[in-house]
Each structure stands twice: as C-alpha cells, then as structure tokens.
Amino acid sequence: MTSAFTGLLAYPITPLAEDGSVDLDGLAGLVGAAVAAGVDGVVLLATSGAGVSFDDAERDAVVRVAVAAAGRAPVHAGVAGESAHRVVARARAAVDAGASGLVLPPFAYLPLDDAEVRALYARVATAVPGAPVCFYNKPVQLGFDVSPDLLATLRDDGSVVAVKDPASLPSRPAGRVAALRAAGVVVGLSGDPALTDGAEPADAWHTGLAALAPAEYVAVRRARVGRSEAADAARTWLHDLARAVAATGRPLAALHAVATLLGTPTAPPRDALVPLTAADGQALRDVVARRP
C-alpha cells in the first residue's frame, strides 16, 4: 500500500440528512464529482468531515462508500480519537475498509509532548504496517506544533511519510516549507485563504473547499506556475469564498451551508452548537452567486 499525499487533496464534508443520519448518496456524489474534476485524492473524516462526531459503524460506511465512488483515486481517512486505543482501532478499521492512507493529528485531552507524540504514531505504525500516515499539524487547536526535527524522527521511525501544515500563521518563520522538506517528508499545506492567495509552493494542498468546488480548485492548482484568465477568475472567487467561510467563525457550519448552496443539500453538522447568523448566510450566498 502506497500513497504520496501529493497534489490537490479534497476534504469533503460528511453530508447529513435532516434527521442527522449520514447521507451516503450525497457523500458519494461529492467524492465522485471531485475525482471527475481532477483532484488527486480525497481525505474523509478529518476536520471538514467532522470525523470525531461519528460512531464506528458510520465511519466504516463513509470510508467504504467513498472508496467505491473514488474508483482508482486514493482515499485517505482521518483517524483522530480521544485515546491511543481509539486511534489504533480507527486506523485498523479505515485500512480494512479500503483507505489508502491515514491522516492523524496529535489529538488528546491534554496537549502532548514530543515523546508522547512519537509513541502515538509508533503504535499506529505497528497496528497497520505499510499504511502511510500524514501528520495533521493543528497547532492552534491542539496546542502542539510539530518541529522539523520531530518529523525527521517520525520519518526515521517509519511512522510518518507526510505532513499537513497550516499555510499561514503569524508566528511562522519564513522558509517553513523548506525546513519541513528537509525532514524528508512530503509537505502539504492547508488553509483556503492562504492557498488561494500566494501560499508557499508545496507538494500538496489539503482543502475542504476543493471538495465543494473541485473544478475551480483544480484550475487554480494546475495554474500555480503560470497564469490564465480562467484560473485567475477561479482563484479570485475561491479566495472570496474562503474569506467568507473564515469570517463566520464557524467554518464547518459554513462548509455545510456552502455545500447546500452548490447542490449538495445537508443538515448542519452535528457539533455545530450555534447556527450561522442570517448575515453570514447571506454573505455566503452572495459569493456563491458570483461563481465564474
């Protein structure tokens, strides 16, 4: 089993029916459309997919349906859990369901230190040997920011092949991508506002909006070297949409709203305790209406 975690990786939401159950047909539609538009892979059950809000049976169904819808395109699965035991169980289940690779953040009740992170990733590597793992770095949310030195250690341990890193943080030094590459891992960036507005070149883009507007994102990714009028229009629209999503302060709820506006009806995410305001909803509608 191999996976480079390179190119444009789309992170679909997990669509929900009005009763809160998983809309597997809606998910299959999102995955199939993204692959048909030319994305290089799909990542399920991570932040955009609200993976921690689903039980084991739902997660299994999500992975199996997406793998079938994706055809030959790689499908990766987020396997965050509240304990190492749960992470290992989810990793095994995802691989059994056909996932090509795993995306794992250093999630825990309390922030982990380097030794604990190394132990967590080693347990996953032992449990699912040969399954490539991408380190999902979420320093703002999890209180842990992976260093290039630790990534090199994880690579040498055989437990990590790639990293997903925020494209823009105020504390980030210049040359972050180069430093991560020096660790010997594939470097991917996330954060739609930055990706659509001059982020450092990287081996991969990890993005939720690419699953909702894949044709536009594929055009922008392919035109990152050179320019075209069509790609410029798509970039401007995606950047405006990314900023509107971020401005809500509730990006997961906003992605569900955008999905509905773009033709995949879905109930709000299970863990969205406060709905979008009317003003936020209108701002999203205004941007979607300008789709080139």
Coordinates of C-alpha atoms in Angstrom, one line a residue:
M1 CA 0.0 0.0 0.0
T2 CA 1.5 3.3 -1.0
S3 CA 0.4 6.9 -1.0
A4 CA 2.4 10.1 -1.6
F5 CA -0.1 12.5 -0.2
T6 CA 0.7 14.8 -3.1
G7 CA -1.3 17.1 -5.4
L8 CA -4.7 18.5 -4.6
L9 CA -6.4 16.6 -1.8
A10 CA -10.1 17.3 -1.3
Y11 CA -11.7 17.1 2.2
P12 CA -15.4 16.6 1.7
I13 CA -17.9 17.3 4.4
T14 CA -19.9 14.3 5.6
P15 CA -23.4 15.3 4.4
L16 CA -26.3 14.7 6.7
A17 CA -30.0 14.1 6.2
E18 CA -32.5 16.2 8.1
D19 CA -32.7 13.6 10.9
G20 CA -28.9 13.8 11.4
S21 CA -28.0 10.5 9.8
V22 CA -25.2 10.2 7.2
D23 CA -26.3 10.9 3.7
L24 CA -24.1 8.3 1.9
D25 CA -25.5 9.1 -1.5
G26 CA -24.6 12.8 -1.0
L27 CA -21.1 11.8 0.0
A28 CA -20.7 9.5 -3.0
G29 CA -21.8 12.4 -5.2
L30 CA -19.2 14.8 -3.7
V31 CA -16.4 12.3 -3.9
G32 CA -17.3 11.2 -7.5
A33 CA -17.5 14.8 -8.7
A34 CA -14.2 15.8 -7.1
V35 CA -12.4 12.9 -8.7
A36 CA -14.0 13.5 -12.0
A37 CA -12.8 17.1 -11.9
G38 CA -9.3 16.0 -11.4
V39 CA -8.4 16.1 -7.7
D40 CA -5.5 13.9 -6.8
G41 CA -7.0 12.3 -3.7
V42 CA -9.8 12.5 -1.1
V43 CA -9.5 12.7 2.7
L44 CA -12.5 11.7 4.8
L45 CA -13.5 12.2 8.4
A46 CA -10.9 14.9 9.2
T47 CA -11.9 18.5 10.3
S48 CA -14.1 19.2 7.3
G49 CA -15.7 15.8 7.5
A50 CA -16.3 16.1 11.3
G51 CA -14.8 12.7 11.8
V52 CA -15.0 12.6 15.6
S53 CA -18.7 13.1 15.6
F54 CA -19.5 9.7 14.0
D55 CA -19.6 6.2 15.5
D56 CA -17.6 3.2 14.3
A57 CA -20.4 1.9 12.0
E58 CA -20.9 5.3 10.4
R59 CA -17.2 5.8 9.9
D60 CA -16.9 2.4 8.2
A61 CA -19.8 3.1 5.9
V62 CA -18.3 6.5 5.0
V63 CA -15.0 5.1 4.0
R64 CA -16.4 2.2 2.0
V65 CA -18.8 4.4 0.1
A66 CA -16.1 6.9 -0.7
V67 CA -13.7 4.3 -1.8
A68 CA -16.3 2.9 -4.2
A69 CA -17.1 6.4 -5.5
A70 CA -13.5 7.4 -6.0
G71 CA -12.5 4.5 -8.3
R72 CA -8.8 4.4 -8.6
A73 CA -8.2 7.7 -6.8
P74 CA -6.7 7.4 -3.4
V75 CA -9.0 7.8 -0.4
H76 CA -7.4 8.7 3.0
A77 CA -9.2 8.7 6.3
G78 CA -8.7 10.9 9.4
V79 CA -8.4 8.7 12.5
A80 CA -8.3 11.2 15.4
G81 CA -9.6 9.8 18.7
E82 CA -9.7 10.7 22.4
S83 CA -7.3 7.9 23.2
A84 CA -4.5 5.9 21.6
H85 CA -6.6 2.8 21.9
R86 CA -9.4 4.5 19.8
V87 CA -6.9 5.9 17.3
V88 CA -5.5 2.4 16.7
A89 CA -8.9 0.9 16.3
R90 CA -10.0 3.6 13.8
A91 CA -6.8 3.2 11.9
R92 CA -7.3 -0.6 11.5
A93 CA -10.9 -0.1 10.5
A94 CA -10.1 2.5 7.9
V95 CA -7.5 0.3 6.3
D96 CA -9.8 -2.7 6.3
A97 CA -12.5 -0.5 4.6
G98 CA -10.1 0.3 1.8
A99 CA -8.4 3.6 2.8
S100 CA -5.1 4.2 1.0
G101 CA -3.6 6.2 3.9
L102 CA -4.3 7.8 7.2
V103 CA -4.3 11.4 8.4
L104 CA -3.6 11.7 12.1
P105 CA -3.4 14.8 14.3
P106 CA -1.7 14.6 17.8
F107 CA -5.1 14.9 19.5
A108 CA -5.5 14.2 23.2
Y109 CA -7.4 15.6 26.2
L110 CA -4.3 17.5 27.2
P111 CA -1.6 18.7 24.8
L112 CA 1.1 16.0 24.1
D113 CA 4.8 16.4 24.3
D114 CA 7.3 15.1 21.7
A115 CA 7.8 11.7 23.4
E116 CA 4.1 11.1 23.7
V117 CA 3.5 12.1 20.0
R118 CA 6.3 9.7 19.0
A119 CA 4.7 6.9 21.0
L120 CA 1.3 7.5 19.5
Y121 CA 2.5 7.4 15.9
A122 CA 4.6 4.3 16.6
R123 CA 1.5 2.5 17.9
V124 CA -0.4 3.3 14.7
A125 CA 2.5 2.2 12.5
T126 CA 2.8 -1.1 14.4
A127 CA -1.0 -1.7 14.2
V128 CA -1.3 -1.0 10.5
P129 CA 2.1 -1.8 9.0
G130 CA 2.5 -0.4 5.5
A131 CA -0.3 2.1 5.8
P132 CA 1.2 5.6 5.0
V133 CA 0.4 8.3 7.6
C134 CA 0.2 12.0 7.2
F135 CA 0.9 14.1 10.3
Y136 CA -2.0 16.5 10.6
N137 CA -0.5 19.6 12.3
K138 CA -3.1 21.7 14.1
P139 CA -1.1 23.9 16.5
V140 CA -3.8 26.5 17.2
Q141 CA -6.5 23.9 18.0
L142 CA -4.3 21.2 19.7
G143 CA -1.5 23.2 21.4
F144 CA 1.2 21.2 19.7
D145 CA 3.3 22.4 16.8
V146 CA 5.4 19.7 15.2
S147 CA 9.0 20.6 14.6
P148 CA 11.1 19.6 11.6
D149 CA 13.4 17.6 13.9
L150 CA 10.4 15.6 15.3
L151 CA 9.1 15.0 11.8
A152 CA 12.6 13.6 10.8
T153 CA 12.5 11.3 13.8
L154 CA 9.0 10.1 12.9
R155 CA 10.1 9.5 9.3
D156 CA 13.1 7.5 10.6
D157 CA 10.8 5.5 12.8
G158 CA 8.8 4.6 9.8
S159 CA 5.6 6.1 11.2
V160 CA 5.1 9.2 9.1
V161 CA 5.6 10.0 5.4
A162 CA 3.9 13.4 5.0
V163 CA 2.8 16.4 7.0
K164 CA -0.2 18.7 6.6
D165 CA 0.8 22.1 7.9
P166 CA -1.1 25.5 8.2
A167 CA -0.2 27.7 5.2
S168 CA -0.4 30.9 7.3
L169 CA 0.2 31.6 11.0
P170 CA 1.5 34.8 12.4
S171 CA 4.4 33.1 14.2
R172 CA 5.6 31.1 11.2
P173 CA 9.1 31.8 10.2
A174 CA 10.0 32.3 6.5
G175 CA 11.1 29.1 4.9
R176 CA 8.8 26.8 6.9
V177 CA 8.1 24.6 3.8
A178 CA 11.8 24.2 3.1
A179 CA 12.5 23.2 6.7
L180 CA 9.8 20.6 6.7
R181 CA 11.0 19.2 3.4
A182 CA 14.5 18.9 4.9
A183 CA 12.9 16.4 7.4
G184 CA 12.4 14.1 4.4
V185 CA 8.6 14.1 4.3
V186 CA 6.0 15.2 1.7
V187 CA 4.9 18.7 2.6
G188 CA 1.2 19.7 2.2
L189 CA -0.4 23.0 3.2
S190 CA -3.9 23.8 4.4
G191 CA -5.9 27.0 4.8
D192 CA -8.0 28.1 1.8
P193 CA -7.5 31.8 2.2
A194 CA -3.7 31.4 2.0
L195 CA -3.8 28.7 -0.6
T196 CA -5.7 30.9 -2.9
D197 CA -3.5 34.0 -2.2
G198 CA 0.1 33.2 -2.7
A199 CA 1.0 30.5 -0.2
E200 CA 4.5 29.0 -0.5
P201 CA 4.8 26.3 -3.1
A202 CA 4.3 22.8 -1.6
D203 CA 3.9 19.2 -2.6
A204 CA 0.2 19.2 -1.7
W205 CA -2.8 21.3 -0.9
H206 CA -5.3 20.0 1.6
T207 CA -8.6 21.8 1.3
G208 CA -12.3 21.4 2.2
L209 CA -13.4 23.8 -0.5
A210 CA -11.8 21.6 -3.2
A211 CA -14.5 19.0 -2.5
L212 CA -17.3 21.6 -3.0
A213 CA -15.8 23.5 -6.0
P214 CA -13.4 21.0 -7.4
A215 CA -13.3 22.3 -11.0
E216 CA -12.2 25.7 -9.8
Y217 CA -9.7 24.4 -7.4
V218 CA -8.2 22.1 -9.9
A219 CA -7.8 25.0 -12.4
V220 CA -6.0 27.1 -9.7
R221 CA -3.7 24.3 -8.6
R222 CA -2.7 23.5 -12.1
A223 CA -2.0 27.2 -12.9
R224 CA 0.1 27.8 -9.8
V225 CA 3.0 28.0 -12.2
G226 CA 1.9 30.4 -14.9
R227 CA -1.3 32.3 -15.3
S228 CA -4.6 32.0 -17.3
E229 CA -7.7 34.2 -17.4
A230 CA -9.9 31.3 -16.3
A231 CA -7.6 30.3 -13.4
D232 CA -7.4 33.9 -12.3
A233 CA -11.2 34.2 -12.2
A234 CA -11.5 30.9 -10.3
R235 CA -8.7 32.0 -7.8
T236 CA -10.5 35.3 -7.1
W237 CA -13.8 33.6 -6.5
L238 CA -12.3 30.8 -4.3
H239 CA -10.4 33.4 -2.3
D240 CA -13.6 35.4 -1.7
L241 CA -15.4 32.3 -0.7
A242 CA -12.6 31.1 1.6
R243 CA -12.6 34.5 3.3
A244 CA -16.4 34.4 3.7
V245 CA -16.2 31.0 5.3
A246 CA -13.5 32.1 7.7
A247 CA -15.4 35.3 8.6
T248 CA -18.3 33.3 10.0
G249 CA -16.0 31.9 12.8
R250 CA -17.8 28.6 12.3
P251 CA -16.1 27.1 9.3
L252 CA -17.6 23.6 9.5
A253 CA -21.1 25.0 9.6
A254 CA -20.2 27.4 6.8
L255 CA -19.0 24.5 4.6
H256 CA -22.3 22.7 5.2
A257 CA -24.1 25.9 4.1
V258 CA -21.9 26.2 1.0
A259 CA -22.5 22.6 0.1
T260 CA -26.2 23.2 0.1
L261 CA -25.8 26.3 -2.0
L262 CA -23.7 24.4 -4.5
G263 CA -26.1 21.5 -4.9
T264 CA -25.4 19.0 -2.1
P265 CA -28.2 19.6 0.5
T266 CA -27.1 18.8 4.0
A267 CA -28.3 19.4 7.6
P268 CA -25.9 21.4 9.8
P269 CA -23.0 19.4 11.3
R270 CA -23.8 17.5 14.5
D271 CA -21.3 19.5 16.6
A272 CA -22.4 23.0 15.4
L273 CA -24.0 24.3 18.7
V274 CA -24.7 27.7 17.3
P275 CA -26.1 28.2 13.8
L276 CA -24.7 30.7 11.3
T277 CA -26.2 34.2 11.5
A278 CA -28.5 35.4 8.8
A279 CA -25.8 37.9 7.8
D280 CA -23.2 35.1 7.5
G281 CA -25.6 33.0 5.4
Q282 CA -26.3 35.9 3.1
A283 CA -22.6 36.7 2.7
L284 CA -22.0 33.1 1.6
R285 CA -25.0 33.2 -0.8
D286 CA -23.6 36.4 -2.3
V287 CA -20.2 34.9 -3.0
V288 CA -21.6 31.6 -4.4
A289 CA -23.8 33.6 -6.8
R290 CA -20.7 35.1 -8.3
R291 CA -19.3 31.7 -9.2
P292 CA -17.5 32.1 -12.6

